[in-house]
């Protein structure tokens, strides 16, 4: 819930690395951070780096209707609308959805938005989809295995019988296995922000987002191992899972920064 007191400041209390709760995401995306999110993920540069990877993958499977469960500020929802897909845009954060709606509006689109937490997705979304996308390293916000299983089961249930789930994640294996160093300072597509891990253990990756005006925000995330995510998907019922590294057709030899999993329901 966003209140006037948490509009500008994140509040992790006296011991930020002890904050490991799924519900934290709403408090993390405070108004001021959401306003800055689009400079973090400069839309034009992101289009350039992703290319048509997601659009191609969806078209290959004859997808028409897509549910974006982690809409954020609307980047993928708008791209898919512009590519001709029917899109419903969901997110658990009202702040994010408001920003997505106005971003889409300024590009001449009316987003169909639903505020929904993944753990109870089908309570708020009453339609079945050909594809669900959960992108931008969003699944990492879930802090208990129970919540991860619940969310995946809700995604599974919201898909048509031959539907697909497209879910990406940061390559946490590299971070967990080799520790973090300056090599892990990520410069997002937006030029005016640097992103680096400030704490990593088996249960938490805490990242710092430093903007050029010296505004600093953090996100506490669960470091998902690649094989763990795909195991959970299988256990929930997904039949075939293909994993890509950094939007490439095959996994790159050297460690990619991100993995994209495409999981088939049937
Ligand atoms: N997909 C967007 C992008 O790539 O720019 C946004 C990514 S942002 C890192 C993660 C998004 O997931 C946020 O908008 C957040 O509100 C949403 N989110 C996190 N946990 C959620 C949950 N349990 N239910 C619904 N939305 C959630």
Tab-separated table of C-alpha atoms and ligand atoms in Angstrom:
chain	number	residue	atom	x	y	z
A	1	UNK	CA	0.000	0.000	0.000
A	2	UNK	CA	1.376	3.400	-0.953
A	3	UNK	CA	0.802	6.134	1.581
A	4	UNK	CA	2.008	9.710	1.663
A	5	UNK	CA	4.793	8.675	4.072
A	6	UNK	CA	6.302	6.100	1.710
A	7	UNK	CA	5.975	8.034	-1.540
A	8	UNK	CA	9.551	9.221	-1.690
A	9	UNK	CA	11.621	7.126	0.706
A	10	UNK	CA	12.237	3.436	0.888
A	11	UNK	CA	12.319	2.195	4.446
A	12	UNK	CA	14.144	-1.037	5.199
A	13	UNK	CA	14.450	-0.310	8.928
A	14	UNK	CA	17.684	-0.585	10.928
A	15	UNK	CA	18.834	-3.876	9.370
A	16	UNK	CA	18.096	-3.866	5.603
A	17	UNK	CA	19.618	-7.291	4.927
A	18	UNK	CA	17.162	-8.883	7.336
A	19	UNK	CA	14.249	-7.744	5.138
A	20	UNK	CA	13.371	-10.902	3.206
A	21	UNK	CA	9.613	-10.877	2.645
A	22	UNK	CA	7.540	-11.268	-0.502
A	23	UNK	CA	5.216	-8.426	0.458
A	24	UNK	CA	8.116	-5.979	0.541
A	25	UNK	CA	7.893	-5.275	-3.220
A	26	UNK	CA	5.049	-2.770	-2.878
A	27	UNK	CA	7.007	-0.723	-0.365
A	28	UNK	CA	10.168	-0.898	-2.504
A	29	UNK	CA	8.605	0.646	-5.598
A	30	UNK	CA	7.965	4.014	-3.936
A	31	UNK	CA	6.618	6.794	-6.121
A	32	UNK	CA	9.976	8.545	-6.569
A	33	UNK	CA	11.736	5.314	-7.618
A	34	UNK	CA	8.945	4.448	-10.056
A	35	UNK	CA	9.279	7.890	-11.650
A	36	UNK	CA	12.973	7.160	-12.163
A	37	UNK	CA	12.489	3.584	-13.376
A	38	UNK	CA	12.112	4.654	-16.991
A	39	UNK	CA	15.517	6.326	-17.002
A	40	UNK	CA	16.875	3.098	-15.561
A	41	UNK	CA	15.429	1.135	-18.443
A	42	UNK	CA	15.590	3.661	-21.290
A	43	UNK	CA	12.910	2.308	-23.644
A	44	UNK	CA	14.692	2.941	-26.965
A	45	UNK	CA	17.921	1.350	-25.791
A	46	UNK	CA	15.999	-1.603	-24.390
A	47	UNK	CA	14.240	-2.171	-27.711
A	48	UNK	CA	17.680	-2.166	-29.305
A	49	UNK	CA	19.131	-4.725	-26.882
A	50	UNK	CA	16.147	-7.115	-26.824
A	51	UNK	CA	15.438	-6.842	-30.531
A	52	UNK	CA	12.359	-8.798	-31.514
A	53	UNK	CA	13.233	-11.804	-29.330
A	54	UNK	CA	9.970	-11.951	-27.347
A	55	UNK	CA	7.759	-10.954	-30.270
A	56	UNK	CA	9.312	-13.677	-32.437
A	57	UNK	CA	8.953	-16.328	-29.736
A	58	UNK	CA	5.291	-15.435	-29.186
A	59	UNK	CA	4.493	-15.318	-32.903
A	60	UNK	CA	6.220	-18.680	-33.521
A	61	UNK	CA	3.647	-20.205	-31.209
A	62	UNK	CA	0.653	-18.445	-32.709
A	63	UNK	CA	0.053	-16.350	-29.575
A	64	UNK	CA	-2.763	-13.804	-29.655
A	65	UNK	CA	-3.655	-12.995	-26.067
A	66	UNK	CA	-0.934	-12.147	-23.565
A	67	UNK	CA	-1.062	-11.464	-19.854
A	68	UNK	CA	1.829	-9.316	-18.648
A	69	UNK	CA	1.934	-10.186	-14.936
A	70	UNK	CA	4.835	-7.858	-14.097
A	71	UNK	CA	3.838	-4.809	-16.104
A	72	UNK	CA	6.049	-2.387	-14.211
A	73	UNK	CA	6.041	0.878	-16.155
A	74	UNK	CA	4.580	-0.876	-19.192
A	75	UNK	CA	7.537	-1.480	-21.505
A	76	UNK	CA	6.591	-4.980	-22.709
A	77	UNK	CA	2.841	-4.390	-22.595
A	78	UNK	CA	3.217	-1.426	-24.938
A	79	UNK	CA	5.677	-3.219	-27.243
A	80	UNK	CA	3.349	-6.189	-27.590
A	81	UNK	CA	0.313	-3.984	-28.173
A	82	UNK	CA	2.220	-2.206	-30.918
A	83	UNK	CA	3.157	-5.570	-32.422
A	84	UNK	CA	-0.552	-6.457	-32.643
A	85	UNK	CA	-1.050	-8.729	-29.612
A	86	UNK	CA	-4.029	-8.400	-27.272
A	87	UNK	CA	-2.567	-7.566	-23.876
A	88	UNK	CA	-3.834	-7.440	-20.315
A	89	UNK	CA	-1.409	-5.674	-17.987
A	90	UNK	CA	-1.260	-6.825	-14.378
A	91	UNK	CA	0.984	-5.868	-11.480
A	92	UNK	CA	0.696	-5.938	-7.714
A	93	UNK	CA	1.902	-2.357	-7.408
A	94	UNK	CA	-0.639	0.423	-7.963
A	95	UNK	CA	2.250	2.895	-8.399
A	96	UNK	CA	3.689	0.856	-11.277
A	97	UNK	CA	0.336	0.367	-12.982
A	98	UNK	CA	-0.444	4.098	-12.834
A	99	UNK	CA	2.876	4.850	-14.482
A	100	UNK	CA	2.332	2.126	-17.094
A	101	UNK	CA	-1.087	3.529	-17.910
A	102	UNK	CA	0.253	7.045	-18.459
A	103	UNK	CA	3.269	5.791	-20.445
A	104	UNK	CA	0.914	3.868	-22.735
A	105	UNK	CA	-1.465	6.817	-22.967
A	106	UNK	CA	1.317	9.095	-24.144
A	107	UNK	CA	1.974	6.585	-26.946
A	108	UNK	CA	-1.685	6.497	-27.940
A	109	UNK	CA	-2.709	3.244	-26.213
A	110	UNK	CA	-5.254	2.451	-23.546
A	111	UNK	CA	-3.840	-0.266	-21.295
A	112	UNK	CA	-6.195	-2.839	-19.806
A	113	UNK	CA	-4.767	-2.893	-16.291
A	114	UNK	CA	-5.507	-5.176	-13.341
A	115	UNK	CA	-3.922	-4.827	-9.933
A	116	UNK	CA	-3.169	-8.399	-8.932
A	117	UNK	CA	-0.658	-10.157	-6.753
A	118	UNK	CA	0.652	-13.308	-8.489
A	119	UNK	CA	-0.167	-15.464	-5.481
A	120	UNK	CA	-3.873	-14.764	-5.981
A	121	UNK	CA	-3.804	-13.945	-9.683
A	122	UNK	CA	-6.926	-15.866	-10.690
A	123	UNK	CA	-8.990	-14.120	-8.071
A	124	UNK	CA	-8.582	-10.885	-10.067
A	125	UNK	CA	-7.996	-12.096	-13.630
A	126	UNK	CA	-10.854	-14.171	-15.055
A	127	UNK	CA	-9.645	-14.948	-18.539
A	128	UNK	CA	-7.315	-17.531	-20.065
A	129	UNK	CA	-4.272	-16.529	-22.118
A	130	UNK	CA	-2.031	-17.978	-24.834
A	131	UNK	CA	1.010	-16.579	-23.053
A	132	UNK	CA	2.016	-15.067	-19.752
A	133	UNK	CA	5.105	-12.899	-19.556
A	134	UNK	CA	6.922	-12.219	-16.287
A	135	UNK	CA	9.932	-10.162	-17.356
A	136	UNK	CA	12.548	-7.743	-16.069
A	137	UNK	CA	13.825	-10.068	-13.306
A	138	UNK	CA	10.524	-9.845	-11.456
A	139	UNK	CA	10.077	-13.388	-10.111
A	140	UNK	CA	13.062	-12.690	-7.831
A	141	UNK	CA	10.732	-10.667	-5.592
A	142	UNK	CA	9.244	-13.828	-4.087
A	143	UNK	CA	10.988	-14.786	-0.879
A	144	UNK	CA	9.508	-18.142	0.072
A	145	UNK	CA	9.340	-21.365	-1.888
A	146	UNK	CA	5.672	-21.586	-1.068
A	147	UNK	CA	5.051	-18.191	-2.696
A	148	UNK	CA	7.039	-19.232	-5.781
A	149	UNK	CA	5.065	-22.448	-6.165
A	150	UNK	CA	1.805	-20.613	-5.592
A	151	UNK	CA	2.634	-17.938	-8.177
A	152	UNK	CA	3.720	-20.506	-10.797
A	153	UNK	CA	0.563	-22.537	-10.176
A	154	UNK	CA	-1.545	-19.399	-10.667
A	155	UNK	CA	0.316	-18.626	-13.922
A	156	UNK	CA	-0.237	-22.235	-15.064
A	157	UNK	CA	-3.954	-22.008	-14.319
A	158	UNK	CA	-4.370	-18.729	-16.234
A	159	UNK	CA	-2.942	-20.277	-19.441
A	160	UNK	CA	-4.870	-22.056	-22.176
A	161	UNK	CA	-4.016	-25.751	-22.550
A	162	UNK	CA	-1.173	-25.077	-25.008
A	163	UNK	CA	-0.078	-21.788	-23.453
A	164	UNK	CA	3.438	-20.680	-22.546
A	165	UNK	CA	5.055	-18.855	-19.663
A	166	UNK	CA	7.949	-16.556	-20.548
A	167	UNK	CA	9.925	-15.695	-17.424
A	168	UNK	CA	13.366	-14.159	-17.128
A	169	UNK	CA	15.862	-13.846	-14.310
A	170	UNK	CA	19.236	-12.424	-13.594
A	171	UNK	CA	22.094	-14.954	-13.743
A	172	UNK	CA	22.397	-15.347	-9.980
A	173	UNK	CA	24.531	-18.499	-10.298
A	174	UNK	CA	27.447	-16.350	-11.414
A	175	UNK	CA	26.898	-13.954	-8.532
A	176	UNK	CA	26.555	-16.713	-5.913
A	177	UNK	CA	29.413	-18.851	-7.190
A	178	UNK	CA	31.989	-16.207	-7.984
A	179	UNK	CA	31.039	-13.476	-5.536
A	180	UNK	CA	30.589	-9.948	-6.718
A	181	UNK	CA	33.152	-7.531	-7.987
A	182	UNK	CA	33.254	-4.496	-10.224
A	183	UNK	CA	32.529	-6.874	-13.102
A	184	UNK	CA	29.037	-7.037	-11.686
A	185	UNK	CA	28.335	-3.351	-11.889
A	186	UNK	CA	25.496	-3.237	-14.372
A	187	UNK	CA	24.901	-0.140	-16.371
A	188	UNK	CA	21.313	-0.386	-17.412
A	189	UNK	CA	20.134	0.882	-20.717
A	190	UNK	CA	19.561	4.285	-19.137
A	191	UNK	CA	22.961	6.005	-18.959
A	192	UNK	CA	22.395	7.845	-15.743
A	193	UNK	CA	22.245	4.913	-13.371
A	194	UNK	CA	24.650	2.288	-12.104
A	195	UNK	CA	23.437	-0.886	-10.480
A	196	UNK	CA	25.519	-3.088	-8.217
A	197	UNK	CA	25.004	-5.765	-5.592
A	198	UNK	CA	25.799	-4.538	-2.082
A	199	UNK	CA	25.040	-7.781	-0.262
A	200	UNK	CA	24.800	-11.354	-1.508
A	201	UNK	CA	24.135	-14.568	0.391
A	202	UNK	CA	22.100	-17.699	-0.397
A	203	UNK	CA	18.872	-16.008	0.640
A	204	UNK	CA	19.340	-12.401	-0.449
A	205	UNK	CA	20.807	-10.291	-3.235
A	206	UNK	CA	20.510	-6.639	-2.272
A	207	UNK	CA	21.132	-4.294	-5.194
A	208	UNK	CA	21.845	-0.583	-5.152
A	209	UNK	CA	20.543	1.705	-7.904
A	210	UNK	CA	22.522	4.952	-7.969
A	211	UNK	CA	21.284	7.727	-10.244
A	212	UNK	CA	23.415	10.548	-11.615
A	213	UNK	CA	21.717	13.054	-9.301
A	214	UNK	CA	22.939	10.874	-6.383
A	215	UNK	CA	19.504	9.532	-5.548
A	216	UNK	CA	19.977	5.988	-4.287
A	217	UNK	CA	17.404	3.195	-4.069
A	218	UNK	CA	17.663	-0.485	-3.263
A	219	UNK	CA	15.882	-3.714	-4.087
A	220	UNK	CA	16.055	-6.829	-1.935
A	221	UNK	CA	15.767	-9.886	-4.146
A	222	UNK	CA	15.923	-13.634	-3.783
A	223	UNK	CA	18.889	-15.054	-5.759
A	224	UNK	CA	17.240	-17.717	-7.900
A	225	UNK	CA	19.532	-20.375	-9.220
A	226	UNK	CA	18.775	-21.199	-12.828
A	227	UNK	CA	18.218	-24.919	-12.236
A	228	UNK	CA	16.050	-24.210	-9.201
A	229	UNK	CA	13.653	-22.007	-11.194
A	230	UNK	CA	13.266	-24.598	-13.938
A	231	UNK	CA	12.805	-27.415	-11.394
A	232	UNK	CA	9.957	-25.504	-9.733
A	233	UNK	CA	8.343	-24.890	-13.127
A	234	UNK	CA	8.472	-28.608	-13.886
A	235	UNK	CA	7.113	-29.557	-10.486
A	236	UNK	CA	4.175	-27.215	-10.921
A	237	UNK	CA	3.318	-28.976	-14.204
A	238	UNK	CA	5.090	-27.203	-17.064
A	239	UNK	CA	6.130	-29.881	-19.570
A	240	UNK	CA	8.989	-28.479	-21.597
A	241	UNK	CA	11.294	-25.648	-20.661
A	242	UNK	CA	13.748	-23.965	-22.972
A	243	UNK	CA	16.293	-21.530	-21.532
A	244	UNK	CA	18.028	-18.776	-23.468
A	245	UNK	CA	20.932	-16.585	-22.380
A	246	UNK	CA	20.712	-12.841	-23.008
A	247	UNK	CA	18.054	-13.185	-25.744
A	248	UNK	CA	20.273	-15.534	-27.759
A	249	UNK	CA	18.976	-18.665	-29.437
A	250	UNK	CA	21.489	-20.805	-27.589
A	251	UNK	CA	23.089	-20.320	-24.201
A	252	UNK	CA	26.316	-18.375	-24.562
A	253	UNK	CA	29.536	-20.111	-23.583
A	254	UNK	CA	30.464	-17.422	-21.126
A	255	UNK	CA	27.972	-16.451	-18.451
A	256	UNK	CA	25.089	-14.347	-19.709
A	257	UNK	CA	23.690	-11.607	-17.446
A	258	UNK	CA	20.119	-12.836	-17.847
A	259	UNK	CA	18.313	-16.079	-18.580
A	260	UNK	CA	14.933	-16.297	-20.308
A	261	UNK	CA	12.865	-19.440	-19.682
A	262	UNK	CA	10.037	-20.414	-22.014
A	263	UNK	CA	7.864	-23.031	-20.320
A	264	UNK	CA	5.155	-24.915	-22.188
A	265	UNK	CA	2.003	-25.962	-20.377
A	266	UNK	CA	1.293	-28.980	-22.592
B	1	LIG	N1	8.513	-6.049	-16.220
B	1	LIG	C1	8.895	-4.693	-15.884
B	1	LIG	C2	10.184	-4.339	-16.562
B	1	LIG	O1	10.844	-5.236	-17.090
B	1	LIG	O2	10.534	-3.153	-16.609
B	1	LIG	C3	8.957	-4.451	-14.377
B	1	LIG	C4	10.009	-5.195	-13.635
B	1	LIG	S1	10.108	-4.772	-11.918
B	1	LIG	C5	11.733	-5.353	-11.572
B	1	LIG	C6	9.169	-6.006	-11.063
B	1	LIG	C7	7.673	-5.805	-11.090
B	1	LIG	O3	7.043	-6.966	-10.509
B	1	LIG	C8	7.206	-4.608	-10.277
B	1	LIG	O4	6.376	-3.805	-11.067
B	1	LIG	C9	6.482	-5.221	-9.089
B	1	LIG	O5	5.439	-4.426	-8.601
B	1	LIG	C10	5.998	-6.548	-9.650
B	1	LIG	N2	5.814	-7.571	-8.612
B	1	LIG	C11	6.744	-8.036	-7.748
B	1	LIG	N3	6.223	-8.988	-6.951
B	1	LIG	C12	4.912	-9.126	-7.320
B	1	LIG	C13	3.848	-9.962	-6.872
B	1	LIG	N4	3.998	-10.820	-5.858
B	1	LIG	N5	2.650	-9.846	-7.495
B	1	LIG	C14	2.475	-8.949	-8.508
B	1	LIG	N6	3.441	-8.135	-8.971
B	1	LIG	C15	4.657	-8.221	-8.385
